[in-house]
Short mmCIF file of C-alpha atoms in Angstrom, two decimals:
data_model
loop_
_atom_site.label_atom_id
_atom_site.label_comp_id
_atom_site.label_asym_id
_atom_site.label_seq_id
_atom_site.Cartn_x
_atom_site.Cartn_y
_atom_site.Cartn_z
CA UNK A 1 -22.87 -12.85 -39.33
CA UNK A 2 -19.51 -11.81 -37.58
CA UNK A 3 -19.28 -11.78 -34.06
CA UNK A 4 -17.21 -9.98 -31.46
CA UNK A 5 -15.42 -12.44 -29.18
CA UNK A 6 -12.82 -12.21 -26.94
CA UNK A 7 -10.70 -15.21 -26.62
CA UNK A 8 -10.15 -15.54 -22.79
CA UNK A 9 -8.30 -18.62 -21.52
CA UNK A 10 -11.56 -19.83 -20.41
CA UNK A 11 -13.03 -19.78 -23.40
CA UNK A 12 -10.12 -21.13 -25.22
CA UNK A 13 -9.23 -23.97 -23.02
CA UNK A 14 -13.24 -24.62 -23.23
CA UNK A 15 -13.56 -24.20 -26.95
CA UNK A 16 -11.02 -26.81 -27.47
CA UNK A 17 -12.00 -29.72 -25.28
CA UNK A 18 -15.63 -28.85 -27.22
CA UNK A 19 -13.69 -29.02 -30.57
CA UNK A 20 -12.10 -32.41 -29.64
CA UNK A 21 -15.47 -33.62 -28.55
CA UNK A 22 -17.32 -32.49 -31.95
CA UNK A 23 -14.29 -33.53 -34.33
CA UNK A 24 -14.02 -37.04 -32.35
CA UNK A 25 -18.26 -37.26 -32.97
CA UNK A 26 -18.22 -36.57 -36.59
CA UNK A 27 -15.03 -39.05 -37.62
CA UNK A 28 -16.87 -41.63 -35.91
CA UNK A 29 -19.91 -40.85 -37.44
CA UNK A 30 -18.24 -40.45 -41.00
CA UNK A 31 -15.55 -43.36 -40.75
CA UNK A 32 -17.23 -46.20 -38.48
CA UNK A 33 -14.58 -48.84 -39.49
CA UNK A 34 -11.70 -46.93 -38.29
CA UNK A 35 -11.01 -47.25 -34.20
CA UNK A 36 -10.87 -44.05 -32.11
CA UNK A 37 -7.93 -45.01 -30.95
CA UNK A 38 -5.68 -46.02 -34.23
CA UNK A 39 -5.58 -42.83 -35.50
CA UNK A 40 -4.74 -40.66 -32.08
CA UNK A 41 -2.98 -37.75 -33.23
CA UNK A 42 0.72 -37.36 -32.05
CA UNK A 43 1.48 -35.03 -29.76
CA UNK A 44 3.80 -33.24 -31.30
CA UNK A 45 1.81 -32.87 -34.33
CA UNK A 46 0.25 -29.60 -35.03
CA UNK A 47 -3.66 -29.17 -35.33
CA UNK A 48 -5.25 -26.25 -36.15
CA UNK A 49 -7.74 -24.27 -33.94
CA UNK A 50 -11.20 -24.77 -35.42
CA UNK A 51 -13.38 -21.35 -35.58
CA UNK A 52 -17.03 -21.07 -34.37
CA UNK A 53 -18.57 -20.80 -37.49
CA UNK A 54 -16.28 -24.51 -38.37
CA UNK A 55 -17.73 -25.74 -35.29
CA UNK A 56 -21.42 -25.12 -35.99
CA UNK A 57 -21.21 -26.99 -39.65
CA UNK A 58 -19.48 -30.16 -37.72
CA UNK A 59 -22.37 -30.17 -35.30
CA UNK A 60 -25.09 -30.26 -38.20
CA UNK A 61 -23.13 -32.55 -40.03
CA UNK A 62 -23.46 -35.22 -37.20
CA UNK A 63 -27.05 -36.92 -38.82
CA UNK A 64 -30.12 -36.10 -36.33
CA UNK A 65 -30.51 -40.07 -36.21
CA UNK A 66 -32.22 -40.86 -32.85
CA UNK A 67 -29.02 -41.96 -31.57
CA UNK A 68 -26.56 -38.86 -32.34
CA UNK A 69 -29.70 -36.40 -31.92
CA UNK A 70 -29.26 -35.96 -28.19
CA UNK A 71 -25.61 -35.66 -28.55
CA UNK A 72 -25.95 -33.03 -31.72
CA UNK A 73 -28.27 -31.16 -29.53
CA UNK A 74 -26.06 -31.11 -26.52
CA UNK A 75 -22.63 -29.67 -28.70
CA UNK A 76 -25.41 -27.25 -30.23
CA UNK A 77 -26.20 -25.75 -26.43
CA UNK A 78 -22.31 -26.31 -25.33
CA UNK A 79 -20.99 -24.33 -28.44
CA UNK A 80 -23.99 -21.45 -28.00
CA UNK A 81 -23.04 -20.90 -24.13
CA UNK A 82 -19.45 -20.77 -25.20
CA UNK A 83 -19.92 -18.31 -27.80
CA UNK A 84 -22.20 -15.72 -24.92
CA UNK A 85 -19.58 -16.28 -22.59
CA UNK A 86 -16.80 -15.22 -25.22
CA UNK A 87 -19.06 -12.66 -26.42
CA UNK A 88 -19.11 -10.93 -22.91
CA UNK A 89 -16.59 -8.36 -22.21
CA UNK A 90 -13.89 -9.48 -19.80
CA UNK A 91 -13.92 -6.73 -16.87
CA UNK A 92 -10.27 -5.20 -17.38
CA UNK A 93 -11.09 -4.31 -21.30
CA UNK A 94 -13.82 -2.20 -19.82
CA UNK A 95 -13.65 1.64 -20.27
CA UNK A 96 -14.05 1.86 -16.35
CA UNK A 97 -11.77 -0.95 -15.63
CA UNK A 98 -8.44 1.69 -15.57
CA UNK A 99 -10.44 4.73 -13.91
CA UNK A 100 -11.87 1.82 -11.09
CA UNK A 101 -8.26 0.41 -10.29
CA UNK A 102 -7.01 3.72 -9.56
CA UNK A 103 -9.90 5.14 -7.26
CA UNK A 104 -9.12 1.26 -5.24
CA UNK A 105 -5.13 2.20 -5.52
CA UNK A 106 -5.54 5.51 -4.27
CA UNK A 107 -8.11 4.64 -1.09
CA UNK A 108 -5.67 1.39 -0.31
CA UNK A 109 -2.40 3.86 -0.32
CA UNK A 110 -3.94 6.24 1.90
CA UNK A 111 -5.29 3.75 4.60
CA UNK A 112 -1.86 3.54 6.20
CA UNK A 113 -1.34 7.06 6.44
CA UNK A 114 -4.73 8.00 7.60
CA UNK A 115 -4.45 5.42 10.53
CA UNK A 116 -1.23 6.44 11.81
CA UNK A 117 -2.29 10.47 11.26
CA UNK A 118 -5.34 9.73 13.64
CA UNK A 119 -3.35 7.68 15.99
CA UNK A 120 -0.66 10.34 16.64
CA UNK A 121 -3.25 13.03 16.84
CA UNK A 122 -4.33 11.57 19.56
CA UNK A 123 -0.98 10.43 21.33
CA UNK A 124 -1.25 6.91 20.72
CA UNK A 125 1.72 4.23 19.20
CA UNK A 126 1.17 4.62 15.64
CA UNK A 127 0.45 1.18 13.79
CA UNK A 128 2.64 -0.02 11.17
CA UNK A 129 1.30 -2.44 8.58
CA UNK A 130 4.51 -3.44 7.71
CA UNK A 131 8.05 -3.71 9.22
CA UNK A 132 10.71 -0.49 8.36
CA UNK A 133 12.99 -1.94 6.39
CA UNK A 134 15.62 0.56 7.47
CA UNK A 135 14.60 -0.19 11.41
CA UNK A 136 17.42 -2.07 12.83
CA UNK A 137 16.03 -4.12 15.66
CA UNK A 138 17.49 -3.70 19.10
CA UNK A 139 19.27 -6.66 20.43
CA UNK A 140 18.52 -8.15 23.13
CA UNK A 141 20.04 -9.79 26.62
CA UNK A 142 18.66 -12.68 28.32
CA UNK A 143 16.88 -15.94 28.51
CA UNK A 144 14.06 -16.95 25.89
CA UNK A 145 11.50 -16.96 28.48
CA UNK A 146 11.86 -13.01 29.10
CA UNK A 147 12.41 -12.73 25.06
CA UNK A 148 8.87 -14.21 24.85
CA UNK A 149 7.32 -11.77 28.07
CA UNK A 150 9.50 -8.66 26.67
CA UNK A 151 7.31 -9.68 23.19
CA UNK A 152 4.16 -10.18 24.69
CA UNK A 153 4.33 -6.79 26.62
CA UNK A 154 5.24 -5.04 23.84
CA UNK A 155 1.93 -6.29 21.67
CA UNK A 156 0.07 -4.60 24.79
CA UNK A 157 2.26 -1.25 24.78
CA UNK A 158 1.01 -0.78 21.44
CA UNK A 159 -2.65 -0.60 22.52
CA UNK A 160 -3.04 2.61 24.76
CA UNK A 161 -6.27 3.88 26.87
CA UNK A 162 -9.31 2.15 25.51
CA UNK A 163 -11.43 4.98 25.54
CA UNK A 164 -8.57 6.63 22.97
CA UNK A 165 -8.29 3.43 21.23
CA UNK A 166 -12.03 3.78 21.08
CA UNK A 167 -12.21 7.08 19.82
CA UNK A 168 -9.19 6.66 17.44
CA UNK A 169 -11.41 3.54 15.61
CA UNK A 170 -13.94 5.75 15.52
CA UNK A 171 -11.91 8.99 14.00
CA UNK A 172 -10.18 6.70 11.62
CA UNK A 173 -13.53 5.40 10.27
CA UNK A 174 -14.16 8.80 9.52
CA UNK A 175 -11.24 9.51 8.11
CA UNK A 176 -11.30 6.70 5.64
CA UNK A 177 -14.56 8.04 4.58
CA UNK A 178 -13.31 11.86 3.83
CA UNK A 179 -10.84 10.40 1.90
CA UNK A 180 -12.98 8.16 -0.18
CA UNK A 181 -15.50 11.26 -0.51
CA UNK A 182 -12.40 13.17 -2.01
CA UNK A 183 -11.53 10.08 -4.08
CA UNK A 184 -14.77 9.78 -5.64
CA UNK A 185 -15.07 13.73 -6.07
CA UNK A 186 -11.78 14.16 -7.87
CA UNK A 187 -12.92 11.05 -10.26
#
């Protein structure tokens, strides 16, 4: 029966600590008089990745004694959830995945603009999310103290009239919604 899995580092990572588990079970089980620990493999020795269907014979070839059945039974559900969660398609290898990003691309880039569109429509400091990199700043003369006050007014002269900072929250929520109408319409 051939399944379709998709080997996510999840499932990889997981797959192997579940191998190690299984393959550790079954050479106790099949060589009792050798020590776990005597035969460690090096680390710089290569092992091969065991495959699902490799995984499922080393599970029922760990004897359903009443010792080893609880264990068997327990790789058995480990290995099964494994193999769903592989089985499930990771999010960007859906068809949608590419057509999504872009609608979220789009409606990010044009938050900016939108804001400071509203904002200067209605005569108000327009807000920049991030610093022009061409702006040189303007230097300034005196003590710390009125470094820190010039700041502080400055965060204020950015706000204007409430009742236009108001309104502007308001047209900009509307704005933001046009524009993810249009993005959804041209989609």
């Amino acid at each position: 029966k051939a399944r379709r899995v998709y080997w996510t580092e999840y499932v990889f990572t997981e797959m192997q600590v579940l191998a190690d588990k299984i393959a550790a079970t079954v050479q106790a089980v099949n060589h009792p008089e050798h020590d776990s620990g005597s035969h460690a493999p090096d680390e710089d020795t290569f092992q091969w990745d065991y495959s699902i269907v490799q995984l499922e014979e080393m599970i029922t070839s760990i004897p359903p004694n009443e010792h080893l059945l609880p264990l068997r039974k327990s790789f058995d559900v480990e290995l099964k959830k494994l193999v769903r969660t592989a089985q499930q398609r990771p999010l960007d290898k859906s068809p949608l995945y590419p057509i999504a990003f872009e609608i979220v691309s789009e409606l990010v880039a044009r938050v900016p603009a939108v804001i400071n569109s509203v904002r200067e429509r209605l005569e108000l400091t327009p807000w920049f999310l991030a610093p022009d990199p061409n702006a040189t700043p303007a230097p300034r003369a005196g003590s710390p103290d009125d470094e820190e006050e010039e700041e502080e007014e400055d965060v204020f002269n950015v706000r204007g009239d409430d009742d236009k900072e108001e309104k502007a929250h308001h047209e900009e929520e509307l704005a933001l919604a046009a524009n993810w109408s249009d993005l959804a319409h041209a989609f």
